[in-house]
C-alpha cells in the first residue's frame, strides 16, 4: 500500500529521471505543492511555462492552464494531470458569441481573462490574469475595451483604471461569486480583528468591503508580509490551509465554507503519480493555427505586464 510520503518520493524520483517539470496552481492540495517545481497563480504559471527548460510539463490545475502552457511552449509535451479538470468560466462564451459582440462594439479592443479556451483566445486581442489585469488594461493603447468573460474581475479592473472605457459582459466564476456580503458581515462580526483578503473574481459588493483585493499569489504574499495576526480569506479555501502551513503564528479563516472549486480539487497525488508513470493525464494537442493565433493574445499580455 502507498502512503502520501512513498508516493511523493516515487514522483520526485521519476521527475528527475525523466526531464519533467511539474507546475501546480496554488489551489492544488498541499501534497501536490510539495512535489511541484513551481506553485503559483495563473500569471506566474504562464511566465514559468514560457521559461521551463524541461521537455515535458505536467500541469496540475485546470485545462485552460495546460493549454496556456502548450501555446507558450509548443515544442514541449504538455500533460494535464486530470482530463476532467476544467474551469466552468472558460466554457461560458463561444467563438460565435464573441464574433457577435465584436460586431456590436466596433473599434473596441477585446481583452479576455486567461480563464478562456485556446480557441476563444484566437479571436481576442489580449489576455489578462487576475494579477496583471489592472496593469495590462492601463497600458493598452485603446481607450474602449470589451472585457470578457468575468464581469467581476472586469468591474474590479474598471474601478482601478477609471481613465478607460471598459464594457463588461455577464459571466464569471461561480465559486467566487458565491461569497456574499452576509458572509463578510458574519465573519467580520466573529473575528473583528481580522483583515479581509479577497480575489477580484468576487462580486463588487464583496470586493468593496475588503481590506485587500488580489490574485491567489498576491493574497498569500499580503498575508505573509502583514503585521496583522488574523485574516478572513475570500478565495478558494485551499489557500486557507496553505497559509496556515506558511505562517504558523497567524490565524486564517475561510470567508465562506462554500468557496470550493471542485475542478481544482479533482487532481490527486495518485493522478500525478500515474502521469509520471505514463499511465494517466491527457496530452494537450492544439492545431498550429490555434496555437499561433492564441499566442498573440498571451504575448501581448506578457509584453504589457513586464
Ligand atoms: P489566479 O489568477 O489568482 O491564479 O486565479 C485563477 C483562478 O482560476 C481563480 O479562480
Ligand atoms: Fe474556474 Fe473559479 Fe475554479 Fe478558478 S475557482 S478554476 S475561475 S471555477
JSON list of C-alpha atoms in Angstrom, two decimals, residues 7-242:
[
{"chain": "A", "resi": 7, "resn": "UNK", "atom": "CA", "xyz": [4.05, 8.36, -3.48]},
{"chain": "A", "resi": 8, "resn": "UNK", "atom": "CA", "xyz": [5.81, 11.72, -3.19]},
{"chain": "A", "resi": 9, "resn": "UNK", "atom": "CA", "xyz": [9.22, 10.02, -3.09]},
{"chain": "A", "resi": 10, "resn": "UNK", "atom": "CA", "xyz": [8.39, 7.98, -6.20]},
{"chain": "A", "resi": 11, "resn": "UNK", "atom": "CA", "xyz": [7.14, 11.07, -8.07]},
{"chain": "A", "resi": 12, "resn": "UNK", "atom": "CA", "xyz": [10.30, 13.03, -7.18]},
{"chain": "A", "resi": 13, "resn": "UNK", "atom": "CA", "xyz": [12.47, 10.12, -8.37]},
{"chain": "A", "resi": 14, "resn": "UNK", "atom": "CA", "xyz": [10.61, 9.80, -11.69]},
{"chain": "A", "resi": 15, "resn": "UNK", "atom": "CA", "xyz": [10.70, 13.57, -12.19]},
{"chain": "A", "resi": 16, "resn": "UNK", "atom": "CA", "xyz": [14.50, 13.59, -12.01]},
{"chain": "A", "resi": 17, "resn": "UNK", "atom": "CA", "xyz": [14.87, 10.57, -14.29]},
{"chain": "A", "resi": 18, "resn": "UNK", "atom": "CA", "xyz": [12.54, 11.94, -16.95]},
{"chain": "A", "resi": 19, "resn": "UNK", "atom": "CA", "xyz": [13.36, 15.63, -17.55]},
{"chain": "A", "resi": 20, "resn": "UNK", "atom": "CA", "xyz": [9.91, 16.53, -16.30]},
{"chain": "A", "resi": 21, "resn": "UNK", "atom": "CA", "xyz": [8.65, 19.77, -14.80]},
{"chain": "A", "resi": 22, "resn": "UNK", "atom": "CA", "xyz": [5.59, 19.83, -12.54]},
{"chain": "A", "resi": 23, "resn": "UNK", "atom": "CA", "xyz": [3.67, 23.12, -12.43]},
{"chain": "A", "resi": 24, "resn": "UNK", "atom": "CA", "xyz": [0.86, 23.45, -9.88]},
{"chain": "A", "resi": 25, "resn": "UNK", "atom": "CA", "xyz": [-1.74, 26.14, -9.43]},
{"chain": "A", "resi": 26, "resn": "UNK", "atom": "CA", "xyz": [-1.96, 27.42, -5.87]},
{"chain": "A", "resi": 27, "resn": "UNK", "atom": "CA", "xyz": [-5.42, 25.86, -5.44]},
{"chain": "A", "resi": 28, "resn": "UNK", "atom": "CA", "xyz": [-3.92, 22.37, -5.61]},
{"chain": "A", "resi": 29, "resn": "UNK", "atom": "CA", "xyz": [-3.62, 20.36, -2.40]},
{"chain": "A", "resi": 30, "resn": "UNK", "atom": "CA", "xyz": [-0.65, 20.54, -0.05]},
{"chain": "A", "resi": 31, "resn": "UNK", "atom": "CA", "xyz": [0.68, 17.08, -1.02]},
{"chain": "A", "resi": 32, "resn": "UNK", "atom": "CA", "xyz": [0.90, 18.26, -4.66]},
{"chain": "A", "resi": 33, "resn": "UNK", "atom": "CA", "xyz": [2.51, 21.58, -3.68]},
{"chain": "A", "resi": 34, "resn": "UNK", "atom": "CA", "xyz": [5.30, 19.61, -2.03]},
{"chain": "A", "resi": 35, "resn": "UNK", "atom": "CA", "xyz": [6.33, 17.74, -5.21]},
{"chain": "A", "resi": 36, "resn": "UNK", "atom": "CA", "xyz": [5.89, 20.65, -7.67]},
{"chain": "A", "resi": 37, "resn": "UNK", "atom": "CA", "xyz": [8.78, 22.57, -9.26]},
{"chain": "A", "resi": 38, "resn": "UNK", "atom": "CA", "xyz": [6.71, 25.72, -9.17]},
{"chain": "A", "resi": 39, "resn": "UNK", "atom": "CA", "xyz": [3.46, 26.71, -7.48]},
{"chain": "A", "resi": 40, "resn": "UNK", "atom": "CA", "xyz": [1.74, 29.98, -8.29]},
{"chain": "A", "resi": 41, "resn": "UNK", "atom": "CA", "xyz": [-1.18, 31.91, -9.70]},
{"chain": "A", "resi": 42, "resn": "UNK", "atom": "CA", "xyz": [-2.17, 31.89, -13.38]},
{"chain": "A", "resi": 43, "resn": "UNK", "atom": "CA", "xyz": [0.22, 34.72, -14.19]},
{"chain": "A", "resi": 44, "resn": "UNK", "atom": "CA", "xyz": [3.22, 33.08, -12.51]},
{"chain": "A", "resi": 45, "resn": "UNK", "atom": "CA", "xyz": [2.41, 29.78, -14.22]},
{"chain": "A", "resi": 46, "resn": "UNK", "atom": "CA", "xyz": [2.32, 31.39, -17.66]},
{"chain": "A", "resi": 47, "resn": "UNK", "atom": "CA", "xyz": [5.69, 33.06, -17.03]},
{"chain": "A", "resi": 48, "resn": "UNK", "atom": "CA", "xyz": [7.18, 29.74, -15.87]},
{"chain": "A", "resi": 49, "resn": "UNK", "atom": "CA", "xyz": [5.69, 27.93, -18.87]},
{"chain": "A", "resi": 50, "resn": "UNK", "atom": "CA", "xyz": [7.49, 30.29, -21.21]},
{"chain": "A", "resi": 51, "resn": "UNK", "atom": "CA", "xyz": [10.82, 29.70, -19.39]},
{"chain": "A", "resi": 52, "resn": "UNK", "atom": "CA", "xyz": [10.83, 25.98, -18.47]},
{"chain": "A", "resi": 53, "resn": "UNK", "atom": "CA", "xyz": [13.81, 24.04, -19.85]},
{"chain": "A", "resi": 54, "resn": "UNK", "atom": "CA", "xyz": [12.38, 20.50, -19.43]},
{"chain": "A", "resi": 55, "resn": "UNK", "atom": "CA", "xyz": [10.94, 18.54, -22.38]},
{"chain": "A", "resi": 56, "resn": "UNK", "atom": "CA", "xyz": [7.71, 17.59, -20.62]},
{"chain": "A", "resi": 57, "resn": "UNK", "atom": "CA", "xyz": [5.50, 19.76, -18.44]},
{"chain": "A", "resi": 58, "resn": "UNK", "atom": "CA", "xyz": [2.84, 18.31, -16.18]},
{"chain": "A", "resi": 59, "resn": "UNK", "atom": "CA", "xyz": [0.18, 20.86, -15.27]},
{"chain": "A", "resi": 60, "resn": "UNK", "atom": "CA", "xyz": [-1.70, 20.28, -12.04]},
{"chain": "A", "resi": 61, "resn": "UNK", "atom": "CA", "xyz": [-4.58, 22.71, -12.38]},
{"chain": "A", "resi": 62, "resn": "UNK", "atom": "CA", "xyz": [-7.35, 23.08, -14.94]},
{"chain": "A", "resi": 63, "resn": "UNK", "atom": "CA", "xyz": [-7.47, 22.70, -18.71]},
{"chain": "A", "resi": 64, "resn": "UNK", "atom": "CA", "xyz": [-7.04, 26.33, -19.77]},
{"chain": "A", "resi": 65, "resn": "UNK", "atom": "CA", "xyz": [-3.80, 26.44, -17.74]},
{"chain": "A", "resi": 66, "resn": "UNK", "atom": "CA", "xyz": [-2.41, 23.41, -19.57]},
{"chain": "A", "resi": 67, "resn": "UNK", "atom": "CA", "xyz": [-3.48, 24.94, -22.90]},
{"chain": "A", "resi": 68, "resn": "UNK", "atom": "CA", "xyz": [-1.68, 28.15, -21.96]},
{"chain": "A", "resi": 69, "resn": "UNK", "atom": "CA", "xyz": [1.49, 26.15, -21.31]},
{"chain": "A", "resi": 70, "resn": "UNK", "atom": "CA", "xyz": [1.17, 24.42, -24.71]},
{"chain": "A", "resi": 71, "resn": "UNK", "atom": "CA", "xyz": [0.62, 27.74, -26.50]},
{"chain": "A", "resi": 72, "resn": "UNK", "atom": "CA", "xyz": [3.69, 29.28, -24.86]},
{"chain": "A", "resi": 73, "resn": "UNK", "atom": "CA", "xyz": [5.86, 26.14, -25.16]},
{"chain": "A", "resi": 74, "resn": "UNK", "atom": "CA", "xyz": [4.67, 24.48, -28.38]},
{"chain": "A", "resi": 75, "resn": "UNK", "atom": "CA", "xyz": [7.67, 22.15, -28.67]},
{"chain": "A", "resi": 76, "resn": "UNK", "atom": "CA", "xyz": [7.13, 20.61, -25.25]},
{"chain": "A", "resi": 77, "resn": "UNK", "atom": "CA", "xyz": [4.90, 17.71, -24.31]},
{"chain": "A", "resi": 78, "resn": "UNK", "atom": "CA", "xyz": [2.25, 19.17, -22.04]},
{"chain": "A", "resi": 79, "resn": "UNK", "atom": "CA", "xyz": [0.13, 16.91, -19.87]},
{"chain": "A", "resi": 80, "resn": "UNK", "atom": "CA", "xyz": [-2.99, 17.93, -17.95]},
{"chain": "A", "resi": 81, "resn": "UNK", "atom": "CA", "xyz": [-2.89, 15.80, -14.81]},
{"chain": "A", "resi": 82, "resn": "UNK", "atom": "CA", "xyz": [-6.66, 15.16, -14.72]},
{"chain": "A", "resi": 83, "resn": "UNK", "atom": "CA", "xyz": [-8.53, 15.18, -18.06]},
{"chain": "A", "resi": 84, "resn": "UNK", "atom": "CA", "xyz": [-11.83, 16.24, -16.44]},
{"chain": "A", "resi": 85, "resn": "UNK", "atom": "CA", "xyz": [-10.39, 19.28, -14.64]},
{"chain": "A", "resi": 86, "resn": "UNK", "atom": "CA", "xyz": [-11.85, 22.28, -16.44]},
{"chain": "A", "resi": 87, "resn": "UNK", "atom": "CA", "xyz": [-12.83, 25.79, -15.42]},
{"chain": "A", "resi": 88, "resn": "UNK", "atom": "CA", "xyz": [-16.58, 26.38, -15.89]},
{"chain": "A", "resi": 89, "resn": "UNK", "atom": "CA", "xyz": [-15.90, 30.06, -16.63]},
{"chain": "A", "resi": 90, "resn": "UNK", "atom": "CA", "xyz": [-13.59, 29.15, -19.53]},
{"chain": "A", "resi": 91, "resn": "UNK", "atom": "CA", "xyz": [-16.53, 27.49, -21.29]},
{"chain": "A", "resi": 92, "resn": "UNK", "atom": "CA", "xyz": [-19.01, 30.34, -20.75]},
{"chain": "A", "resi": 93, "resn": "UNK", "atom": "CA", "xyz": [-18.59, 32.03, -24.15]},
{"chain": "A", "resi": 94, "resn": "UNK", "atom": "CA", "xyz": [-18.37, 30.58, -27.64]},
{"chain": "A", "resi": 95, "resn": "UNK", "atom": "CA", "xyz": [-16.35, 31.96, -30.55]},
{"chain": "A", "resi": 96, "resn": "UNK", "atom": "CA", "xyz": [-19.67, 32.72, -32.25]},
{"chain": "A", "resi": 97, "resn": "UNK", "atom": "CA", "xyz": [-20.85, 34.88, -29.32]},
{"chain": "A", "resi": 98, "resn": "UNK", "atom": "CA", "xyz": [-17.57, 36.76, -29.25]},
{"chain": "A", "resi": 99, "resn": "UNK", "atom": "CA", "xyz": [-17.81, 37.44, -33.00]},
{"chain": "A", "resi": 100, "resn": "UNK", "atom": "CA", "xyz": [-21.32, 38.85, -32.46]},
{"chain": "A", "resi": 101, "resn": "UNK", "atom": "CA", "xyz": [-20.04, 41.06, -29.63]},
{"chain": "A", "resi": 102, "resn": "UNK", "atom": "CA", "xyz": [-17.29, 42.39, -31.90]},
{"chain": "A", "resi": 103, "resn": "UNK", "atom": "CA", "xyz": [-19.95, 43.46, -34.39]},
{"chain": "A", "resi": 104, "resn": "UNK", "atom": "CA", "xyz": [-21.92, 45.20, -31.64]},
{"chain": "A", "resi": 105, "resn": "UNK", "atom": "CA", "xyz": [-18.83, 47.05, -30.38]},
{"chain": "A", "resi": 106, "resn": "UNK", "atom": "CA", "xyz": [-16.80, 48.01, -33.47]},
{"chain": "A", "resi": 107, "resn": "UNK", "atom": "CA", "xyz": [-13.46, 49.62, -32.69]},
{"chain": "A", "resi": 108, "resn": "UNK", "atom": "CA", "xyz": [-13.26, 48.12, -29.18]},
{"chain": "A", "resi": 109, "resn": "UNK", "atom": "CA", "xyz": [-10.20, 46.10, -28.18]},
{"chain": "A", "resi": 110, "resn": "UNK", "atom": "CA", "xyz": [-11.17, 42.69, -26.86]},
{"chain": "A", "resi": 111, "resn": "UNK", "atom": "CA", "xyz": [-9.50, 41.72, -23.57]},
{"chain": "A", "resi": 112, "resn": "UNK", "atom": "CA", "xyz": [-10.00, 38.14, -22.42]},
{"chain": "A", "resi": 113, "resn": "UNK", "atom": "CA", "xyz": [-9.39, 36.76, -18.97]},
{"chain": "A", "resi": 114, "resn": "UNK", "atom": "CA", "xyz": [-6.85, 33.94, -19.31]},
{"chain": "A", "resi": 115, "resn": "UNK", "atom": "CA", "xyz": [-9.63, 31.65, -17.98]},
{"chain": "A", "resi": 116, "resn": "UNK", "atom": "CA", "xyz": [-10.84, 31.07, -21.57]},
{"chain": "A", "resi": 117, "resn": "UNK", "atom": "CA", "xyz": [-10.33, 28.24, -24.05]},
{"chain": "A", "resi": 118, "resn": "UNK", "atom": "CA", "xyz": [-7.42, 28.37, -26.52]},
{"chain": "A", "resi": 119, "resn": "UNK", "atom": "CA", "xyz": [-9.99, 28.60, -29.30]},
{"chain": "A", "resi": 120, "resn": "UNK", "atom": "CA", "xyz": [-11.62, 31.68, -27.76]},
{"chain": "A", "resi": 121, "resn": "UNK", "atom": "CA", "xyz": [-8.23, 33.36, -27.39]},
{"chain": "A", "resi": 122, "resn": "UNK", "atom": "CA", "xyz": [-7.79, 33.17, -31.17]},
{"chain": "A", "resi": 123, "resn": "UNK", "atom": "CA", "xyz": [-10.45, 35.87, -31.65]},
{"chain": "A", "resi": 124, "resn": "UNK", "atom": "CA", "xyz": [-9.32, 38.18, -28.80]},
{"chain": "A", "resi": 125, "resn": "UNK", "atom": "CA", "xyz": [-6.70, 40.94, -28.81]},
{"chain": "A", "resi": 126, "resn": "UNK", "atom": "CA", "xyz": [-5.07, 40.49, -25.42]},
{"chain": "A", "resi": 127, "resn": "UNK", "atom": "CA", "xyz": [-5.24, 38.30, -22.33]},
{"chain": "A", "resi": 128, "resn": "UNK", "atom": "CA", "xyz": [-5.15, 39.30, -18.70]},
{"chain": "A", "resi": 129, "resn": "UNK", "atom": "CA", "xyz": [-4.82, 37.35, -15.46]},
{"chain": "A", "resi": 130, "resn": "UNK", "atom": "CA", "xyz": [-6.18, 38.46, -12.11]},
{"chain": "A", "resi": 131, "resn": "UNK", "atom": "CA", "xyz": [-2.78, 39.75, -11.02]},
{"chain": "A", "resi": 132, "resn": "UNK", "atom": "CA", "xyz": [-1.91, 41.71, -14.16]},
{"chain": "A", "resi": 133, "resn": "UNK", "atom": "CA", "xyz": [-5.34, 42.88, -15.41]},
{"chain": "A", "resi": 134, "resn": "UNK", "atom": "CA", "xyz": [-5.05, 46.39, -13.93]},
{"chain": "A", "resi": 135, "resn": "UNK", "atom": "CA", "xyz": [-1.53, 46.87, -15.25]},
{"chain": "A", "resi": 136, "resn": "UNK", "atom": "CA", "xyz": [-2.26, 45.49, -18.72]},
{"chain": "A", "resi": 137, "resn": "UNK", "atom": "CA", "xyz": [-5.50, 47.43, -19.23]},
{"chain": "A", "resi": 138, "resn": "UNK", "atom": "CA", "xyz": [-3.86, 50.64, -18.01]},
{"chain": "A", "resi": 139, "resn": "UNK", "atom": "CA", "xyz": [-1.05, 50.26, -20.55]},
{"chain": "A", "resi": 140, "resn": "UNK", "atom": "CA", "xyz": [-3.23, 49.38, -23.54]},
{"chain": "A", "resi": 141, "resn": "UNK", "atom": "CA", "xyz": [-3.32, 51.97, -26.31]},
{"chain": "A", "resi": 142, "resn": "UNK", "atom": "CA", "xyz": [-7.06, 51.57, -26.81]},
{"chain": "A", "resi": 143, "resn": "UNK", "atom": "CA", "xyz": [-9.50, 53.71, -24.91]},
{"chain": "A", "resi": 144, "resn": "UNK", "atom": "CA", "xyz": [-12.52, 51.44, -25.45]},
{"chain": "A", "resi": 145, "resn": "UNK", "atom": "CA", "xyz": [-12.16, 47.90, -24.13]},
{"chain": "A", "resi": 146, "resn": "UNK", "atom": "CA", "xyz": [-14.54, 44.99, -24.11]},
{"chain": "A", "resi": 147, "resn": "UNK", "atom": "CA", "xyz": [-13.72, 42.72, -21.15]},
{"chain": "A", "resi": 148, "resn": "UNK", "atom": "CA", "xyz": [-14.77, 39.03, -21.28]},
{"chain": "A", "resi": 149, "resn": "UNK", "atom": "CA", "xyz": [-15.93, 36.75, -19.68]},
{"chain": "A", "resi": 150, "resn": "UNK", "atom": "CA", "xyz": [-15.62, 37.70, -15.98]},
{"chain": "A", "resi": 151, "resn": "UNK", "atom": "CA", "xyz": [-17.71, 40.77, -15.19]},
{"chain": "A", "resi": 152, "resn": "UNK", "atom": "CA", "xyz": [-16.44, 40.76, -11.58]},
{"chain": "A", "resi": 153, "resn": "UNK", "atom": "CA", "xyz": [-12.74, 40.89, -12.45]},
{"chain": "A", "resi": 154, "resn": "UNK", "atom": "CA", "xyz": [-13.75, 43.37, -15.17]},
{"chain": "A", "resi": 155, "resn": "UNK", "atom": "CA", "xyz": [-15.58, 45.58, -12.66]},
{"chain": "A", "resi": 156, "resn": "UNK", "atom": "CA", "xyz": [-12.64, 45.49, -10.26]},
{"chain": "A", "resi": 157, "resn": "UNK", "atom": "CA", "xyz": [-10.24, 46.39, -13.09]},
{"chain": "A", "resi": 158, "resn": "UNK", "atom": "CA", "xyz": [-12.53, 49.21, -14.29]},
{"chain": "A", "resi": 159, "resn": "UNK", "atom": "CA", "xyz": [-12.60, 50.66, -10.74]},
{"chain": "A", "resi": 160, "resn": "UNK", "atom": "CA", "xyz": [-8.79, 50.76, -10.72]},
{"chain": "A", "resi": 161, "resn": "UNK", "atom": "CA", "xyz": [-8.41, 52.16, -14.25]},
{"chain": "A", "resi": 162, "resn": "UNK", "atom": "CA", "xyz": [-11.17, 54.82, -14.44]},
{"chain": "A", "resi": 163, "resn": "UNK", "atom": "CA", "xyz": [-9.49, 56.53, -17.41]},
{"chain": "A", "resi": 164, "resn": "UNK", "atom": "CA", "xyz": [-10.52, 53.63, -19.71]},
{"chain": "A", "resi": 165, "resn": "UNK", "atom": "CA", "xyz": [-14.00, 52.94, -21.03]},
{"chain": "A", "resi": 166, "resn": "UNK", "atom": "CA", "xyz": [-14.48, 49.27, -20.10]},
{"chain": "A", "resi": 167, "resn": "UNK", "atom": "CA", "xyz": [-17.58, 47.38, -21.20]},
{"chain": "A", "resi": 168, "resn": "UNK", "atom": "CA", "xyz": [-18.35, 44.21, -19.26]},
{"chain": "A", "resi": 169, "resn": "UNK", "atom": "CA", "xyz": [-20.05, 41.02, -20.34]},
{"chain": "A", "resi": 170, "resn": "UNK", "atom": "CA", "xyz": [-22.04, 38.96, -17.86]},
{"chain": "A", "resi": 171, "resn": "UNK", "atom": "CA", "xyz": [-20.13, 35.87, -16.79]},
{"chain": "A", "resi": 172, "resn": "UNK", "atom": "CA", "xyz": [-17.76, 34.87, -14.04]},
{"chain": "A", "resi": 173, "resn": "UNK", "atom": "CA", "xyz": [-16.53, 32.30, -11.58]},
{"chain": "A", "resi": 174, "resn": "UNK", "atom": "CA", "xyz": [-19.45, 30.54, -9.88]},
{"chain": "A", "resi": 175, "resn": "UNK", "atom": "CA", "xyz": [-17.20, 29.62, -6.95]},
{"chain": "A", "resi": 176, "resn": "UNK", "atom": "CA", "xyz": [-16.02, 33.13, -6.05]},
{"chain": "A", "resi": 177, "resn": "UNK", "atom": "CA", "xyz": [-19.35, 34.74, -6.97]},
{"chain": "A", "resi": 178, "resn": "UNK", "atom": "CA", "xyz": [-20.89, 32.62, -4.20]},
{"chain": "A", "resi": 179, "resn": "UNK", "atom": "CA", "xyz": [-19.20, 34.68, -1.47]},
{"chain": "A", "resi": 180, "resn": "UNK", "atom": "CA", "xyz": [-21.81, 37.14, -0.18]},
{"chain": "A", "resi": 181, "resn": "UNK", "atom": "CA", "xyz": [-21.93, 40.43, 1.70]},
{"chain": "A", "resi": 182, "resn": "UNK", "atom": "CA", "xyz": [-23.63, 38.48, 4.52]},
{"chain": "A", "resi": 183, "resn": "UNK", "atom": "CA", "xyz": [-20.61, 36.12, 4.66]},
{"chain": "A", "resi": 184, "resn": "UNK", "atom": "CA", "xyz": [-18.30, 39.12, 5.09]},
{"chain": "A", "resi": 185, "resn": "UNK", "atom": "CA", "xyz": [-20.52, 40.73, 7.74]},
{"chain": "A", "resi": 186, "resn": "UNK", "atom": "CA", "xyz": [-20.91, 37.50, 9.73]},
{"chain": "A", "resi": 187, "resn": "UNK", "atom": "CA", "xyz": [-17.18, 36.68, 9.66]},
{"chain": "A", "resi": 188, "resn": "UNK", "atom": "CA", "xyz": [-16.16, 40.26, 10.49]},
{"chain": "A", "resi": 189, "resn": "UNK", "atom": "CA", "xyz": [-18.51, 40.11, 13.49]},
{"chain": "A", "resi": 190, "resn": "UNK", "atom": "CA", "xyz": [-16.98, 36.79, 14.61]},
{"chain": "A", "resi": 191, "resn": "UNK", "atom": "CA", "xyz": [-13.34, 37.92, 14.06]},
{"chain": "A", "resi": 192, "resn": "UNK", "atom": "CA", "xyz": [-13.35, 41.73, 14.36]},
{"chain": "A", "resi": 193, "resn": "UNK", "atom": "CA", "xyz": [-9.53, 41.94, 14.46]},
{"chain": "A", "resi": 194, "resn": "UNK", "atom": "CA", "xyz": [-9.06, 40.02, 11.17]},
{"chain": "A", "resi": 195, "resn": "UNK", "atom": "CA", "xyz": [-8.29, 41.58, 7.79]},
{"chain": "A", "resi": 196, "resn": "UNK", "atom": "CA", "xyz": [-10.46, 40.59, 4.81]},
{"chain": "A", "resi": 197, "resn": "UNK", "atom": "CA", "xyz": [-8.45, 39.49, 1.74]},
{"chain": "A", "resi": 198, "resn": "UNK", "atom": "CA", "xyz": [-10.44, 38.61, -1.39]},
{"chain": "A", "resi": 199, "resn": "UNK", "atom": "CA", "xyz": [-9.92, 37.61, -5.01]},
{"chain": "A", "resi": 200, "resn": "UNK", "atom": "CA", "xyz": [-11.14, 40.04, -7.74]},
{"chain": "A", "resi": 201, "resn": "UNK", "atom": "CA", "xyz": [-13.44, 37.29, -9.06]},
{"chain": "A", "resi": 202, "resn": "UNK", "atom": "CA", "xyz": [-15.70, 38.09, -6.09]},
{"chain": "A", "resi": 203, "resn": "UNK", "atom": "CA", "xyz": [-18.72, 40.33, -6.74]},
{"chain": "A", "resi": 204, "resn": "UNK", "atom": "CA", "xyz": [-18.13, 44.12, -6.43]},
{"chain": "A", "resi": 205, "resn": "UNK", "atom": "CA", "xyz": [-20.30, 44.29, -3.27]},
{"chain": "A", "resi": 206, "resn": "UNK", "atom": "CA", "xyz": [-17.74, 41.96, -1.63]},
{"chain": "A", "resi": 207, "resn": "UNK", "atom": "CA", "xyz": [-14.53, 43.48, -3.06]},
{"chain": "A", "resi": 208, "resn": "UNK", "atom": "CA", "xyz": [-15.72, 46.91, -1.87]},
{"chain": "A", "resi": 209, "resn": "UNK", "atom": "CA", "xyz": [-15.81, 45.60, 1.74]},
{"chain": "A", "resi": 210, "resn": "UNK", "atom": "CA", "xyz": [-12.33, 44.02, 1.60]},
{"chain": "A", "resi": 211, "resn": "UNK", "atom": "CA", "xyz": [-9.08, 45.31, 3.10]},
{"chain": "A", "resi": 212, "resn": "UNK", "atom": "CA", "xyz": [-7.15, 43.86, 0.16]},
{"chain": "A", "resi": 213, "resn": "UNK", "atom": "CA", "xyz": [-8.09, 42.57, -3.30]},
{"chain": "A", "resi": 214, "resn": "UNK", "atom": "CA", "xyz": [-5.60, 40.45, -5.25]},
{"chain": "A", "resi": 215, "resn": "UNK", "atom": "CA", "xyz": [-4.81, 37.25, -7.11]},
{"chain": "A", "resi": 216, "resn": "UNK", "atom": "CA", "xyz": [-4.11, 34.00, -5.31]},
{"chain": "A", "resi": 217, "resn": "UNK", "atom": "CA", "xyz": [-0.39, 34.73, -5.00]},
{"chain": "A", "resi": 218, "resn": "UNK", "atom": "CA", "xyz": [-0.99, 38.37, -4.09]},
{"chain": "A", "resi": 219, "resn": "UNK", "atom": "CA", "xyz": [-3.34, 37.33, -1.27]},
{"chain": "A", "resi": 220, "resn": "UNK", "atom": "CA", "xyz": [-0.72, 34.91, 0.07]},
{"chain": "A", "resi": 221, "resn": "UNK", "atom": "CA", "xyz": [2.09, 37.47, -0.18]},
{"chain": "A", "resi": 222, "resn": "UNK", "atom": "CA", "xyz": [-0.04, 40.12, 1.52]},
{"chain": "A", "resi": 223, "resn": "UNK", "atom": "CA", "xyz": [-0.89, 37.81, 4.44]},
{"chain": "A", "resi": 224, "resn": "UNK", "atom": "CA", "xyz": [2.74, 36.72, 4.87]},
{"chain": "A", "resi": 225, "resn": "UNK", "atom": "CA", "xyz": [4.05, 40.30, 4.92]},
{"chain": "A", "resi": 226, "resn": "UNK", "atom": "CA", "xyz": [1.26, 41.84, 7.02]},
{"chain": "A", "resi": 227, "resn": "UNK", "atom": "CA", "xyz": [1.75, 42.51, 10.71]},
{"chain": "A", "resi": 228, "resn": "UNK", "atom": "CA", "xyz": [-1.89, 41.54, 11.38]},
{"chain": "A", "resi": 229, "resn": "UNK", "atom": "CA", "xyz": [-2.48, 38.28, 13.26]},
{"chain": "A", "resi": 230, "resn": "UNK", "atom": "CA", "xyz": [-5.71, 37.07, 11.65]},
{"chain": "A", "resi": 231, "resn": "UNK", "atom": "CA", "xyz": [-7.18, 37.00, 8.14]},
{"chain": "A", "resi": 232, "resn": "UNK", "atom": "CA", "xyz": [-10.51, 36.15, 6.51]},
{"chain": "A", "resi": 233, "resn": "UNK", "atom": "CA", "xyz": [-9.78, 34.61, 3.13]},
{"chain": "A", "resi": 234, "resn": "UNK", "atom": "CA", "xyz": [-12.13, 35.17, 0.19]},
{"chain": "A", "resi": 235, "resn": "UNK", "atom": "CA", "xyz": [-10.78, 32.78, -2.40]},
{"chain": "A", "resi": 236, "resn": "UNK", "atom": "CA", "xyz": [-10.69, 29.02, -2.95]},
{"chain": "A", "resi": 237, "resn": "UNK", "atom": "CA", "xyz": [-10.45, 27.50, 0.52]},
{"chain": "A", "resi": 238, "resn": "UNK", "atom": "CA", "xyz": [-7.24, 25.53, -0.13]},
{"chain": "A", "resi": 239, "resn": "UNK", "atom": "CA", "xyz": [-5.46, 28.88, 0.34]},
{"chain": "A", "resi": 240, "resn": "UNK", "atom": "CA", "xyz": [-6.55, 28.90, 3.99]},
{"chain": "A", "resi": 241, "resn": "UNK", "atom": "CA", "xyz": [-4.64, 25.66, 4.58]},
{"chain": "A", "resi": 242, "resn": "UNK", "atom": "CA", "xyz": [-1.58, 26.76, 2.57]}
]
